[in-house]
């Protein structure tokens, strides 16, 4: 699969919005290894027709004669209906905002380009670093800009929380909680050196120190978190274990993402590096890098389903990017609601099932995103009333 950042540049190329610096980025990527050129060619063949290829502005970052010889006209028979579940719109937001509406006509893609976004003035704030640290005695410490906290083994500010390793006995273990509200994200370094990034509306329970010779256990109470685990070899072989609703993950030393929100019907665990074992109480499964496990939290199906995914897209939230892959607008609304701390209501329930694919910066004003979704002509309008957004 093509890297989403490279994909974004290709989209800009075919919409005549690429600049010389971005062309150089493509040059460097394509010259890095032959595999990149093959992936790129496959992507172009899959998504663009010869006519689009010829009409795009010329650039020197690829041998176009070689590429064109491998491009064949795209034959598509898919009929698109405005409110069909299979409807697909590609959305890309960068320095400028580009939508590619994949309602094809004559075997080509209808590309709609939107100019640089205008300054938007509303009361909805972009998400930022904020969290509540709950100490072992129940005291709540609110962490945000300008607020620091220090005690015996923890230092905290508006960037993150860092614990100092301490030696304790098993019976002395005490726990802290880090709660991330809607409109926030945060980072914590645990006493063993494990690093955890928490997404909006998430909560992590963890010991203020790990007992020597015991498994290092934490709990993702709800939400989404990316773990970079300190290897067991650095802790006398002690395993690292993450508990969530309906599953336990055993780790030796690796990086992975868990998405386990209370209002979503499945738990998704995605492995970036290393190996992890998942146990849902009924069966066990081992993940390899690039694999994602899915556990259904609502039905009677106790199976752990495993698929291959683009890990960079799954964990792009940690880099300040929204990445949506064939996702219904209802699910996109959940992501936006958590980050911007708003409620999004659909006046027409059929709109919830329109599917989008694309990339957007988390530093954008939400109305920039709404305006460009509206410009796809899939929704008629939207209204913002305080922290409530009505979509029609």
Short mmCIF file of N, CA and C in Angstrom, two decimals, residues 31-143:
data_model
loop_
_atom_site.label_atom_id
_atom_site.label_comp_id
_atom_site.label_asym_id
_atom_site.label_seq_id
_atom_site.Cartn_x
_atom_site.Cartn_y
_atom_site.Cartn_z
N UNK A 31 13.37 7.42 -5.71
CA UNK A 31 14.76 7.00 -5.93
C UNK A 31 15.32 6.18 -4.78
N UNK A 32 14.57 6.13 -3.67
CA UNK A 32 15.06 5.42 -2.49
C UNK A 32 15.20 3.93 -2.75
N UNK A 33 14.19 3.33 -3.44
CA UNK A 33 14.27 1.90 -3.75
C UNK A 33 13.26 1.57 -4.85
N UNK A 34 13.53 0.49 -5.57
CA UNK A 34 12.70 0.10 -6.70
C UNK A 34 11.27 -0.23 -6.26
N UNK A 35 11.12 -0.78 -5.06
CA UNK A 35 9.79 -1.15 -4.57
C UNK A 35 8.87 0.07 -4.54
N UNK A 36 9.41 1.23 -4.18
CA UNK A 36 8.59 2.44 -4.12
C UNK A 36 8.03 2.80 -5.49
N UNK A 37 8.85 2.63 -6.54
CA UNK A 37 8.39 2.93 -7.90
C UNK A 37 7.29 1.97 -8.31
N UNK A 38 7.42 0.70 -7.95
CA UNK A 38 6.39 -0.28 -8.30
C UNK A 38 5.09 0.01 -7.58
N UNK A 39 5.18 0.35 -6.30
CA UNK A 39 3.99 0.70 -5.53
C UNK A 39 3.31 1.92 -6.13
N UNK A 40 4.12 2.91 -6.49
CA UNK A 40 3.59 4.14 -7.08
C UNK A 40 2.86 3.86 -8.40
N UNK A 41 3.50 3.06 -9.26
CA UNK A 41 2.88 2.74 -10.55
C UNK A 41 1.56 2.01 -10.37
N UNK A 42 1.56 1.06 -9.43
CA UNK A 42 0.31 0.33 -9.17
C UNK A 42 -0.78 1.26 -8.70
N UNK A 43 -0.42 2.22 -7.85
CA UNK A 43 -1.42 3.17 -7.34
C UNK A 43 -2.01 4.00 -8.47
N UNK A 44 -1.14 4.49 -9.36
CA UNK A 44 -1.63 5.32 -10.47
C UNK A 44 -2.52 4.51 -11.40
N UNK A 45 -2.09 3.29 -11.72
CA UNK A 45 -2.88 2.43 -12.61
C UNK A 45 -4.26 2.17 -12.01
N UNK A 46 -4.31 1.99 -10.70
CA UNK A 46 -5.56 1.66 -10.02
C UNK A 46 -6.52 2.84 -9.95
N UNK A 47 -5.98 4.05 -9.83
CA UNK A 47 -6.82 5.19 -9.50
C UNK A 47 -6.99 6.24 -10.60
N UNK A 48 -6.17 6.17 -11.66
CA UNK A 48 -6.24 7.22 -12.67
C UNK A 48 -6.29 6.64 -14.07
N UNK A 49 -6.90 7.39 -14.98
CA UNK A 49 -6.99 6.98 -16.37
C UNK A 49 -5.87 7.63 -17.18
N UNK A 50 -5.65 7.17 -18.40
CA UNK A 50 -4.62 7.75 -19.26
C UNK A 50 -4.90 9.22 -19.51
N UNK A 51 -6.18 9.56 -19.70
CA UNK A 51 -6.52 10.95 -19.98
C UNK A 51 -6.11 11.87 -18.83
N UNK A 52 -6.36 11.44 -17.63
CA UNK A 52 -5.96 12.24 -16.46
C UNK A 52 -4.45 12.34 -16.38
N UNK A 53 -3.81 11.23 -16.70
CA UNK A 53 -2.36 11.19 -16.62
C UNK A 53 -1.75 12.19 -17.61
N UNK A 54 -2.30 12.23 -18.82
CA UNK A 54 -1.76 13.12 -19.85
C UNK A 54 -2.05 14.58 -19.54
N UNK A 55 -3.19 14.83 -18.91
CA UNK A 55 -3.58 16.22 -18.68
C UNK A 55 -2.93 16.82 -17.43
N UNK A 56 -2.37 15.98 -16.58
CA UNK A 56 -1.71 16.50 -15.37
C UNK A 56 -0.47 17.30 -15.76
N UNK A 57 -0.11 18.28 -14.92
CA UNK A 57 1.06 19.10 -15.22
C UNK A 57 2.32 18.26 -15.28
N UNK A 58 3.27 18.64 -16.12
CA UNK A 58 4.50 17.85 -16.26
C UNK A 58 5.41 18.07 -15.07
N UNK A 59 6.12 17.03 -14.69
CA UNK A 59 7.09 17.12 -13.60
C UNK A 59 8.18 16.10 -13.85
N UNK A 60 9.30 16.24 -13.19
CA UNK A 60 10.46 15.40 -13.47
C UNK A 60 10.71 14.34 -12.42
N UNK A 61 9.70 14.06 -11.58
CA UNK A 61 9.99 13.13 -10.51
C UNK A 61 9.76 11.68 -10.89
N UNK A 62 9.44 11.39 -12.16
CA UNK A 62 9.26 10.01 -12.59
C UNK A 62 9.47 9.94 -14.09
N UNK A 63 9.86 8.77 -14.61
CA UNK A 63 9.95 8.55 -16.04
C UNK A 63 8.56 8.32 -16.58
N UNK A 64 7.96 9.36 -17.11
CA UNK A 64 6.55 9.27 -17.50
C UNK A 64 6.34 8.31 -18.66
N UNK A 65 7.30 8.22 -19.58
CA UNK A 65 7.15 7.28 -20.68
C UNK A 65 7.05 5.85 -20.17
N UNK A 66 7.92 5.54 -19.21
CA UNK A 66 7.91 4.20 -18.62
C UNK A 66 6.62 3.94 -17.87
N UNK A 67 6.14 4.98 -17.14
CA UNK A 67 4.92 4.83 -16.37
C UNK A 67 3.71 4.68 -17.28
N UNK A 68 3.63 5.52 -18.32
CA UNK A 68 2.46 5.51 -19.20
C UNK A 68 2.32 4.19 -19.93
N UNK A 69 3.45 3.55 -20.22
CA UNK A 69 3.38 2.29 -20.93
C UNK A 69 2.69 1.21 -20.11
N UNK A 70 2.63 1.41 -18.81
CA UNK A 70 2.02 0.42 -17.94
C UNK A 70 0.60 0.82 -17.51
N UNK A 71 0.15 2.00 -17.94
CA UNK A 71 -1.19 2.44 -17.57
C UNK A 71 -2.19 1.97 -18.62
N UNK A 72 -3.25 1.39 -18.15
CA UNK A 72 -4.33 0.96 -19.03
C UNK A 72 -5.61 1.67 -18.61
N UNK A 73 -6.52 1.90 -19.56
CA UNK A 73 -7.78 2.56 -19.18
C UNK A 73 -8.47 1.79 -18.07
N UNK A 74 -9.03 2.53 -17.13
CA UNK A 74 -9.70 1.91 -16.00
C UNK A 74 -11.14 1.59 -16.38
N UNK A 75 -11.53 0.34 -16.20
CA UNK A 75 -12.90 -0.07 -16.49
C UNK A 75 -13.65 -0.24 -15.20
N UNK A 76 -14.62 0.60 -15.02
CA UNK A 76 -15.42 0.52 -13.79
C UNK A 76 -16.89 0.49 -14.18
N UNK A 77 -17.63 -0.41 -13.57
CA UNK A 77 -19.06 -0.53 -13.84
C UNK A 77 -19.90 -0.17 -12.63
N UNK A 78 -19.24 0.36 -11.59
CA UNK A 78 -19.95 0.65 -10.35
C UNK A 78 -20.90 1.82 -10.54
N UNK A 79 -22.14 1.67 -10.16
CA UNK A 79 -23.09 2.78 -10.17
C UNK A 79 -23.19 3.33 -8.76
N UNK A 80 -23.21 4.64 -8.66
CA UNK A 80 -23.20 5.28 -7.36
C UNK A 80 -24.53 5.98 -7.11
N UNK A 81 -25.07 5.76 -5.92
CA UNK A 81 -26.30 6.42 -5.50
C UNK A 81 -25.96 7.32 -4.34
N UNK A 82 -26.64 8.46 -4.26
CA UNK A 82 -26.26 9.50 -3.32
C UNK A 82 -26.16 8.99 -1.90
N UNK A 83 -27.09 8.15 -1.49
CA UNK A 83 -27.10 7.75 -0.09
C UNK A 83 -26.75 6.28 0.10
N UNK A 84 -26.15 5.66 -0.90
CA UNK A 84 -25.80 4.25 -0.77
C UNK A 84 -24.66 4.07 0.20
N UNK A 85 -24.67 2.94 0.89
CA UNK A 85 -23.60 2.65 1.83
C UNK A 85 -22.26 2.58 1.11
N UNK A 86 -22.27 2.14 -0.15
CA UNK A 86 -21.02 2.00 -0.89
C UNK A 86 -20.52 3.30 -1.49
N UNK A 87 -21.25 4.38 -1.36
CA UNK A 87 -20.79 5.65 -1.92
C UNK A 87 -19.45 6.02 -1.32
N UNK A 88 -18.53 6.49 -2.17
CA UNK A 88 -17.18 6.76 -1.68
C UNK A 88 -16.71 8.13 -2.12
N UNK A 89 -16.25 8.92 -1.18
CA UNK A 89 -15.68 10.23 -1.47
C UNK A 89 -14.31 10.28 -0.85
N UNK A 90 -13.31 10.68 -1.63
CA UNK A 90 -11.97 10.82 -1.06
C UNK A 90 -11.78 12.26 -0.66
N UNK A 91 -11.35 12.46 0.57
CA UNK A 91 -11.15 13.79 1.13
C UNK A 91 -9.69 13.93 1.55
N UNK A 92 -9.07 15.03 1.09
CA UNK A 92 -7.69 15.29 1.50
C UNK A 92 -7.56 16.73 1.92
N UNK A 93 -7.03 16.99 3.10
CA UNK A 93 -6.87 18.35 3.59
C UNK A 93 -5.41 18.59 3.91
N UNK A 94 -4.84 19.62 3.32
CA UNK A 94 -3.44 19.95 3.56
C UNK A 94 -3.31 21.46 3.63
N UNK A 95 -2.29 22.03 2.97
CA UNK A 95 -2.18 23.48 2.91
C UNK A 95 -3.40 24.04 2.20
N UNK A 96 -3.86 23.34 1.21
CA UNK A 96 -5.15 23.64 0.60
C UNK A 96 -6.01 22.41 0.80
N UNK A 97 -7.26 22.48 0.39
CA UNK A 97 -8.19 21.38 0.65
C UNK A 97 -8.66 20.81 -0.67
N UNK A 98 -8.55 19.51 -0.81
CA UNK A 98 -8.89 18.86 -2.07
C UNK A 98 -9.86 17.72 -1.80
N UNK A 99 -10.93 17.68 -2.56
CA UNK A 99 -11.83 16.54 -2.52
C UNK A 99 -11.77 15.85 -3.87
N UNK A 100 -11.70 14.54 -3.85
CA UNK A 100 -11.87 13.80 -5.08
C UNK A 100 -13.14 13.00 -4.94
N UNK A 101 -14.13 13.35 -5.72
CA UNK A 101 -15.43 12.72 -5.67
C UNK A 101 -15.40 11.53 -6.62
N UNK A 102 -15.48 10.33 -6.08
CA UNK A 102 -15.31 9.14 -6.91
C UNK A 102 -16.63 8.63 -7.49
N UNK A 103 -17.49 9.57 -7.91
CA UNK A 103 -18.63 9.18 -8.72
C UNK A 103 -18.16 9.29 -10.16
N UNK A 104 -17.67 8.19 -10.73
CA UNK A 104 -17.01 8.24 -12.01
C UNK A 104 -17.99 8.37 -13.17
N UNK A 105 -17.53 9.08 -14.19
CA UNK A 105 -18.25 9.16 -15.45
C UNK A 105 -17.21 8.97 -16.55
N UNK A 106 -17.53 8.16 -17.55
CA UNK A 106 -16.63 7.92 -18.65
C UNK A 106 -15.25 7.43 -18.19
N UNK A 107 -15.27 6.53 -17.23
CA UNK A 107 -14.05 5.92 -16.72
C UNK A 107 -13.04 6.91 -16.16
N UNK A 108 -13.48 8.04 -15.66
CA UNK A 108 -12.55 9.01 -15.07
C UNK A 108 -13.09 9.48 -13.73
N UNK A 109 -12.22 10.12 -12.97
CA UNK A 109 -12.59 10.61 -11.65
C UNK A 109 -12.90 12.09 -11.73
N UNK A 110 -14.04 12.48 -11.21
CA UNK A 110 -14.43 13.88 -11.18
C UNK A 110 -13.72 14.56 -10.02
N UNK A 111 -12.76 15.41 -10.30
CA UNK A 111 -11.94 16.04 -9.26
C UNK A 111 -12.45 17.45 -8.98
N UNK A 112 -12.73 17.72 -7.72
CA UNK A 112 -13.17 19.04 -7.29
C UNK A 112 -12.08 19.63 -6.43
N UNK A 113 -11.56 20.77 -6.79
CA UNK A 113 -10.51 21.40 -5.98
C UNK A 113 -11.08 22.64 -5.30
N UNK A 114 -10.69 22.80 -4.05
CA UNK A 114 -11.15 23.94 -3.26
C UNK A 114 -9.94 24.81 -2.95
N UNK A 115 -10.08 26.12 -3.02
CA UNK A 115 -8.97 27.04 -2.80
C UNK A 115 -8.53 27.04 -1.34
N UNK A 116 -7.49 27.82 -1.06
CA UNK A 116 -7.01 27.94 0.31
C UNK A 116 -8.17 28.30 1.23
N UNK A 117 -8.29 27.64 2.40
CA UNK A 117 -9.41 27.91 3.30
C UNK A 117 -9.37 29.33 3.84
N UNK A 118 -10.54 29.92 3.94
CA UNK A 118 -10.64 31.25 4.51
C UNK A 118 -10.64 31.16 6.03
N UNK A 119 -10.35 32.29 6.69
CA UNK A 119 -10.33 32.32 8.14
C UNK A 119 -11.73 32.09 8.68
N UNK A 120 -11.87 31.13 9.56
CA UNK A 120 -13.17 30.78 10.13
C UNK A 120 -13.23 31.29 11.56
N UNK A 121 -14.37 31.87 11.91
CA UNK A 121 -14.55 32.40 13.27
C UNK A 121 -15.73 31.71 13.94
N UNK A 122 -15.46 30.77 14.83
CA UNK A 122 -16.52 30.20 15.65
C UNK A 122 -15.92 29.86 17.02
N UNK A 123 -16.77 29.40 17.92
CA UNK A 123 -16.33 29.18 19.30
C UNK A 123 -15.82 27.78 19.56
N UNK A 124 -15.75 26.93 18.54
CA UNK A 124 -15.29 25.57 18.72
C UNK A 124 -13.76 25.54 18.67
N UNK A 125 -13.15 25.11 19.75
CA UNK A 125 -11.69 25.12 19.84
C UNK A 125 -11.10 23.82 19.30
N UNK A 126 -9.91 23.95 18.72
CA UNK A 126 -9.15 22.78 18.28
C UNK A 126 -8.61 22.08 19.52
N UNK A 127 -8.56 20.76 19.50
CA UNK A 127 -8.08 19.99 20.65
C UNK A 127 -6.65 20.35 21.01
N UNK A 128 -6.26 20.05 22.24
CA UNK A 128 -4.92 20.39 22.73
C UNK A 128 -4.52 19.42 23.84
N UNK A 129 -3.30 19.59 24.35
CA UNK A 129 -2.83 18.76 25.46
C UNK A 129 -3.57 19.12 26.74
N UNK A 130 -4.29 18.19 27.29
CA UNK A 130 -4.98 18.40 28.57
C UNK A 130 -5.36 17.05 29.16
N UNK A 131 -5.34 16.96 30.48
CA UNK A 131 -5.65 15.70 31.15
C UNK A 131 -5.89 15.95 32.63
N UNK A 132 -6.50 14.96 33.28
CA UNK A 132 -6.65 14.97 34.73
C UNK A 132 -5.86 13.80 35.31
N UNK A 133 -4.91 14.10 36.18
CA UNK A 133 -4.13 13.08 36.87
C UNK A 133 -4.76 12.84 38.23
N UNK A 134 -5.22 11.60 38.46
CA UNK A 134 -5.81 11.24 39.75
C UNK A 134 -4.78 10.45 40.56
N UNK A 135 -4.39 11.00 41.70
CA UNK A 135 -3.37 10.38 42.54
C UNK A 135 -3.95 9.24 43.37
N UNK A 136 -3.07 8.49 44.04
CA UNK A 136 -3.50 7.32 44.81
C UNK A 136 -4.43 7.67 45.95
N UNK A 137 -4.40 8.93 46.43
CA UNK A 137 -5.28 9.33 47.53
C UNK A 137 -6.58 9.94 47.02
N UNK A 138 -6.79 9.91 45.69
CA UNK A 138 -8.02 10.44 45.11
C UNK A 138 -7.95 11.88 44.68
N UNK A 139 -6.85 12.56 44.93
CA UNK A 139 -6.70 13.96 44.54
C UNK A 139 -6.62 14.08 43.02
N UNK A 140 -7.37 15.02 42.45
CA UNK A 140 -7.33 15.28 41.01
C UNK A 140 -6.44 16.48 40.71
N UNK A 141 -5.51 16.28 39.78
CA UNK A 141 -4.62 17.34 39.34
C UNK A 141 -4.94 17.63 37.88
N UNK A 142 -5.39 18.84 37.58
CA UNK A 142 -5.74 19.20 36.20
C UNK A 142 -4.50 19.71 35.49
N UNK A 143 -4.15 19.05 34.40
CA UNK A 143 -2.93 19.38 33.66
C UNK A 143 -3.30 20.03 32.34
#
